[in-house]
XYZ file of C-alpha atoms in Angstrom:
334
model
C -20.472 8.970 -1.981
C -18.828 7.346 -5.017
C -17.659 3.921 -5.306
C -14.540 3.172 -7.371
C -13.333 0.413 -9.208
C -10.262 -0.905 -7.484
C -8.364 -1.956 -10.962
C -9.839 -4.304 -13.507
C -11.539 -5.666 -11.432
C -15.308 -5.669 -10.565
C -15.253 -4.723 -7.253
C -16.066 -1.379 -6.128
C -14.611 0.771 -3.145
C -15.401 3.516 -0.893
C -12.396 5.827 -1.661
C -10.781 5.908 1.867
C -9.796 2.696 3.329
C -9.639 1.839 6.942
C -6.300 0.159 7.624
C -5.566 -1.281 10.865
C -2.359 -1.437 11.920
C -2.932 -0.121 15.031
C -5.476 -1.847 16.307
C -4.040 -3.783 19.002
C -0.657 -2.165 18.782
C -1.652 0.866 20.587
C -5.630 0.638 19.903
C -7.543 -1.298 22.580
C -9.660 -4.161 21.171
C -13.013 -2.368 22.314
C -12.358 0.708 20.854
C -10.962 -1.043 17.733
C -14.566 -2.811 16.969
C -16.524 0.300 17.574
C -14.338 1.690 14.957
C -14.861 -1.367 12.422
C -18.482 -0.877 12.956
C -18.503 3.041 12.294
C -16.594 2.549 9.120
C -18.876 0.429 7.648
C -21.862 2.583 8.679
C -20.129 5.665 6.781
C -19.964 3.466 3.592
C -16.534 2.529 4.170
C -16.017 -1.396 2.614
C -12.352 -2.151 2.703
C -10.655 -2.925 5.740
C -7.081 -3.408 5.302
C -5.044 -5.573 7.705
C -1.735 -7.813 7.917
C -0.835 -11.300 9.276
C 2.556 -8.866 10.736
C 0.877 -6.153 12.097
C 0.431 -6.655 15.957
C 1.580 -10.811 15.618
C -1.418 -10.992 14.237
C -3.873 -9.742 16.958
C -5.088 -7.242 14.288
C -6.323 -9.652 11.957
C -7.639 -11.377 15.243
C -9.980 -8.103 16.186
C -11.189 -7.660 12.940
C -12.260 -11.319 13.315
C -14.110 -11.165 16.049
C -15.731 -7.253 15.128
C -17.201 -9.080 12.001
C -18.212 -12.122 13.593
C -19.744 -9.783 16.436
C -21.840 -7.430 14.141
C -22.293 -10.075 11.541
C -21.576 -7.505 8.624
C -18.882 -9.955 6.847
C -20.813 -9.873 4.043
C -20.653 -6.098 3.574
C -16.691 -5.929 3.636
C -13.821 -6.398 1.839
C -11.093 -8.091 3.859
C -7.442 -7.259 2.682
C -4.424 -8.671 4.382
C -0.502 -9.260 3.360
C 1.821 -12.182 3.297
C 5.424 -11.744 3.060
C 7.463 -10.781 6.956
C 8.577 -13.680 9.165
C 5.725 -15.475 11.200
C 8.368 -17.973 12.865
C 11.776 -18.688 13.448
C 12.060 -20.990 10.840
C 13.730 -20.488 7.381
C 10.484 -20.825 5.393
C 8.418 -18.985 8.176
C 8.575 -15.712 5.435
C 9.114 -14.755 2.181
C 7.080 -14.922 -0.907
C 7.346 -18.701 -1.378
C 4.608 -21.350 -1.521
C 5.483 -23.241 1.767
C 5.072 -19.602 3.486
C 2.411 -18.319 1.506
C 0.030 -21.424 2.074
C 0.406 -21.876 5.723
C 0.084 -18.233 6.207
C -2.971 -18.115 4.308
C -4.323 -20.811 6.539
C -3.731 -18.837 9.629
C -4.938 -15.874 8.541
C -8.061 -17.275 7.387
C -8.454 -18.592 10.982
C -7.535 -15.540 12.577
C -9.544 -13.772 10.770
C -12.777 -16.875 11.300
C -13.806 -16.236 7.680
C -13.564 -18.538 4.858
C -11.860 -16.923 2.384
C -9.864 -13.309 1.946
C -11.167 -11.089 -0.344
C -7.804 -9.034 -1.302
C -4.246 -11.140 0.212
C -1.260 -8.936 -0.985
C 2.075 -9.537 -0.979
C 3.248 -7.039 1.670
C 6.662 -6.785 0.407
C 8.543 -8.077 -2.998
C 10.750 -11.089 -3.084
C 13.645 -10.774 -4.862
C 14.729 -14.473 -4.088
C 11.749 -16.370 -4.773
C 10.827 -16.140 -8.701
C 7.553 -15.297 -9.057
C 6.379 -17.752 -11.125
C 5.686 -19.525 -7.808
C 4.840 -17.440 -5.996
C 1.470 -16.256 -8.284
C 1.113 -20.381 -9.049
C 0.493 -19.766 -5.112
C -1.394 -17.693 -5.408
C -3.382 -18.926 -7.774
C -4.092 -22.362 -6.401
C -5.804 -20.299 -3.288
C -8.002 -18.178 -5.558
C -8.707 -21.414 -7.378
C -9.577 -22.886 -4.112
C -11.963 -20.237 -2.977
C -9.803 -19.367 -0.130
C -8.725 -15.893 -2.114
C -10.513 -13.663 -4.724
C -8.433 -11.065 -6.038
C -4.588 -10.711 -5.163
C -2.068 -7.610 -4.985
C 1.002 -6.059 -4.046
C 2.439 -3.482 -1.610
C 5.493 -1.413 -1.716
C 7.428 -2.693 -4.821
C 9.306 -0.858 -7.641
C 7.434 -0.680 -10.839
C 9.414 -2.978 -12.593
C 8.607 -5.704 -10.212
C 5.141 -5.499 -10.741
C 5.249 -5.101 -14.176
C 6.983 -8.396 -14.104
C 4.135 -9.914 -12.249
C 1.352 -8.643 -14.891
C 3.647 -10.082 -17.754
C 4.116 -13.313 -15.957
C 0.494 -13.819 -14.796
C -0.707 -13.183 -18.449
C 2.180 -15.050 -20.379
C 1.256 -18.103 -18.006
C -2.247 -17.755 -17.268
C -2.012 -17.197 -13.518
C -3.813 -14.946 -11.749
C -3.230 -10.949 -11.680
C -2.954 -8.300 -9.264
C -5.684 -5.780 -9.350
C -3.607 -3.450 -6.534
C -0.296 -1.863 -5.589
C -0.277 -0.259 -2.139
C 2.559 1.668 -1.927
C 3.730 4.656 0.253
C 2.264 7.926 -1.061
C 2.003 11.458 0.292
C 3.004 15.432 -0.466
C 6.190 14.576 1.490
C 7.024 11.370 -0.525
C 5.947 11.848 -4.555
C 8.479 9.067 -5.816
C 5.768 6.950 -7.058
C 3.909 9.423 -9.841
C 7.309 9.317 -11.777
C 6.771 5.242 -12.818
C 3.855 3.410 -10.597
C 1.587 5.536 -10.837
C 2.051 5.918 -14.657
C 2.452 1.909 -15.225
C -0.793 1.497 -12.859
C -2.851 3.111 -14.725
C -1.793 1.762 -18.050
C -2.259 -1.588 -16.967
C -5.392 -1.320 -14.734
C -4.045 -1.956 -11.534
C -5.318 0.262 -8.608
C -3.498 1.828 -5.854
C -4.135 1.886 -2.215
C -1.658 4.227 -0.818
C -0.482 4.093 2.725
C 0.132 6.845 5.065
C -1.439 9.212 3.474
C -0.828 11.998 6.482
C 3.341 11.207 6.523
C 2.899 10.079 10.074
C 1.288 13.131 11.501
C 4.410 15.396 9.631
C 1.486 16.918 7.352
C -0.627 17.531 10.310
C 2.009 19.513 11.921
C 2.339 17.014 14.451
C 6.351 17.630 14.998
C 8.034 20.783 15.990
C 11.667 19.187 16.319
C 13.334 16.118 13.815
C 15.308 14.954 17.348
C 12.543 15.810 19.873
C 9.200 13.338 19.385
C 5.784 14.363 20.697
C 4.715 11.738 23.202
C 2.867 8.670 21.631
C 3.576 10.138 18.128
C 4.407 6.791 15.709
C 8.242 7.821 15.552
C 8.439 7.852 19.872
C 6.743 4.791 20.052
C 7.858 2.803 17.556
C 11.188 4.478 16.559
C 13.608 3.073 14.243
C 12.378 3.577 10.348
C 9.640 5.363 11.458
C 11.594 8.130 13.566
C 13.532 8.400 10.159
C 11.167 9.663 8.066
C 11.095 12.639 10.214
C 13.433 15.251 8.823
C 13.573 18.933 9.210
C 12.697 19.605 5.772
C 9.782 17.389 5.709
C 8.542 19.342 8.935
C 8.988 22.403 7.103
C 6.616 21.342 4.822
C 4.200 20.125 7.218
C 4.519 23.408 8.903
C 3.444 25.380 5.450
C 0.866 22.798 4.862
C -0.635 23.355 7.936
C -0.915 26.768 6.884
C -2.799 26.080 3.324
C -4.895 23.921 5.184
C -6.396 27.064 7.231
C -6.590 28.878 4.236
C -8.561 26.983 2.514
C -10.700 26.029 5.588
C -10.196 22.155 6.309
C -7.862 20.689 9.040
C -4.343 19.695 7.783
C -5.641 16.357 8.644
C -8.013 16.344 6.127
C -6.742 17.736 3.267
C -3.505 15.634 3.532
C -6.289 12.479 2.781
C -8.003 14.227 0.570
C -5.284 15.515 -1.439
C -4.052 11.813 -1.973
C -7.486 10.664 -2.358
C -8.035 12.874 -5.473
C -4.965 12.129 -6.876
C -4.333 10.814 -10.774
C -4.263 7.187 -10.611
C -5.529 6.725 -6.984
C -8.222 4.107 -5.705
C -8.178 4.919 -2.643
C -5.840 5.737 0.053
C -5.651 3.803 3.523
C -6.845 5.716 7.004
C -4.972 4.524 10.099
C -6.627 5.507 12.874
C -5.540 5.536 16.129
C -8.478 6.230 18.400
C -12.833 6.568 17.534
C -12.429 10.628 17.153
C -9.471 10.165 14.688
C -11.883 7.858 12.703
C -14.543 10.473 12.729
C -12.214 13.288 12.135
C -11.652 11.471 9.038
C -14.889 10.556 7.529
C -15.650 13.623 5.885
C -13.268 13.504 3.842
C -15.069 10.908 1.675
C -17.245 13.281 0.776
C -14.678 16.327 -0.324
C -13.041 17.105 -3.544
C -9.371 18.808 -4.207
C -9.812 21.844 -6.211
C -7.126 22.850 -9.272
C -5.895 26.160 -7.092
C -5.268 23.864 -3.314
C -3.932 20.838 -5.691
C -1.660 23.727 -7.643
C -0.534 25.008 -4.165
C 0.266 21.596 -3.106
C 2.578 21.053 -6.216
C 4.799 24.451 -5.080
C 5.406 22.812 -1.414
C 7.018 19.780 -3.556
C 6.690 19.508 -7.289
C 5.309 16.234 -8.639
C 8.121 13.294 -8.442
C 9.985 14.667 -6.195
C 10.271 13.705 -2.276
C 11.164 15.647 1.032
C 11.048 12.369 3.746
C 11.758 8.863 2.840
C 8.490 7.125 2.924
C 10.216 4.291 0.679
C 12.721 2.967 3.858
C 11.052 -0.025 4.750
C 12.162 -1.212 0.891
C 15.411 -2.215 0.827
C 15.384 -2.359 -2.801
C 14.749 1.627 -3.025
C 18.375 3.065 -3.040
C 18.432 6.821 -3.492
C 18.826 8.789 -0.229
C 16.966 12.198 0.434
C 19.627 15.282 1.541
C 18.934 15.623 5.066
């Protein structure tokens, strides 16, 4: 397997990611462990978590895996800062009150003593962020942080971060995780582009559109039971749209062709993407993770990556993968 640079930076990756946000939230804690520790004996070193996802009983369970199998030094521990923690009016946001007491708690949630990658889950468009890397920066300074990045902003907002980190000497993000999958192309027409110009790397989520690429739903108003959109519902039941499905459907289809499950060549087709680190696995149960795995091995050919582009061209987007960012405005026909 081949280990990629994740940006500037000189850290190297595995090029899938194992993100968590379902451990806990529906993943059981004992089948969440046994998952950490099969990811890190297939090579995997990133595990990707947030101090939102599960009120924090993810980071929690990847605390107590690592502390369990005592393989914290072989990972990479990346977690987010930005959605409300409290009730309080600086209990969120991309401020330095927030960022610094969150910090603190995840560091103790997670019973480590420092975070390897600590993203900002979501922009601020309030806070300038001039304070918000001087944050930032004072916990890298202080050894509670190494390397810092970003998830799910436009490209002009982390172009501002690159020119404000350089003009004052603050640290810089190494990573943009943004949604990214056939369904949902928006990304290659300026992040991708700006990414790689500037030597950031990308970590995309949901790389399989929510099951939609496995050919997971039949019907955009009828949910398979505990599918993502029937459990959890609201933004995630709306990236489910009939034309995305018919996509899925005809993927599904190219995926036998070619002799893989839809599963995997959904991953692997973002995997092997232009500009792509590597993209983040979210699995729900121990044979999902191992479903997965092999894909760290393949490689998209020109002909399956060609046929890809005729189900939706480059740029272009079928489901709204972008609706958890308020700041994205255009609206897909339904």
């Amino acid at each position: 397997m081949e280990y990629r640079r994740l940006g500037r930076s000189g850290v190297k990756i595995a090029p899938l990611c194992l993100g968590t946000d379902n451990f806990a939230n529906p993943t059981p804690e004992d089948e969440a462990k046994v998952m950490v520790n099969r990811a890190i004996e297939a090579g995997i070193n990133l595990i990707d978590s947030s101090n939102s996802y599960a009120q924090g009983e993810s980071e929690r369970i990847i605390g107590r895996a690592l502390q369990e199998n005592g393989r914290r030094h072989q990972v990479l521990i990346a977690t987010k800062v930005h959605f409300p923690t409290g009730p309080g009016p600086n209990d969120g946001g991309n401020g330095r009150l927030h960022i610094i007491r969150a910090c603190e708690d995840s560091l103790k949630r997670l019973q480590t003593d420092h975070i390897d990658l600590y993203q900002l889950h979501r922009p601020d468009f309030e806070v300038p962020i001039e304070e918000t890397l001087a944050a930032l920066t004072d916990l890298v300074r202080a050894g509670k942080v190494r390397y810092i990045g970003s998830s799910t902003a436009p490209a002009w907002k982390v172009m501002e971060a690159i020119m404000v980190s350089e003009l004052r000497g603050t640290v810089r993000f190494i990573s943009e995780q943004p949604p990214y999958n056939l369904l949902d192309r928006r990304i290659e027409n300026e992040l991708v582009p700006m990414c790689q110009t500037h030597g950031l790397g990308i970590l995309p989520w949901s790389p399989l559109a929510m099951g939609i690429l496995a050919g997971r739903y039949a019907d955009a108003a009828n949910f398979p039971e505990k599918s993502r959109a029937q459990l959890r519902g609201g933004i995630y039941a709306e990236r489910v749209t009939a034309r995305g499905i018919g996509v899925g459907n005809e993927f599904v289809k190219l995926a036998q062709k070619v002799g893989v499950s839809a599963v995997q060549l959904a991953v692997l087709w973002v995997k092997d993407q232009p500009g792509v680190t590597a993209p983040l696995i979210g699995p729900r149960t121990m044979a999902q993770l191992e479903h997965f795995l092999p894909v760290l091995e393949m490689l998209l050919d020109d002909e399956v990556r060609a046929a890809c582009d005729e189900l939706v061209p480059p740029g272009s987007a079928v489901a709204n993968f972008h609706n958890s960012a308020p700041w994205m405005k255009m609206k897909l026909p339904e």
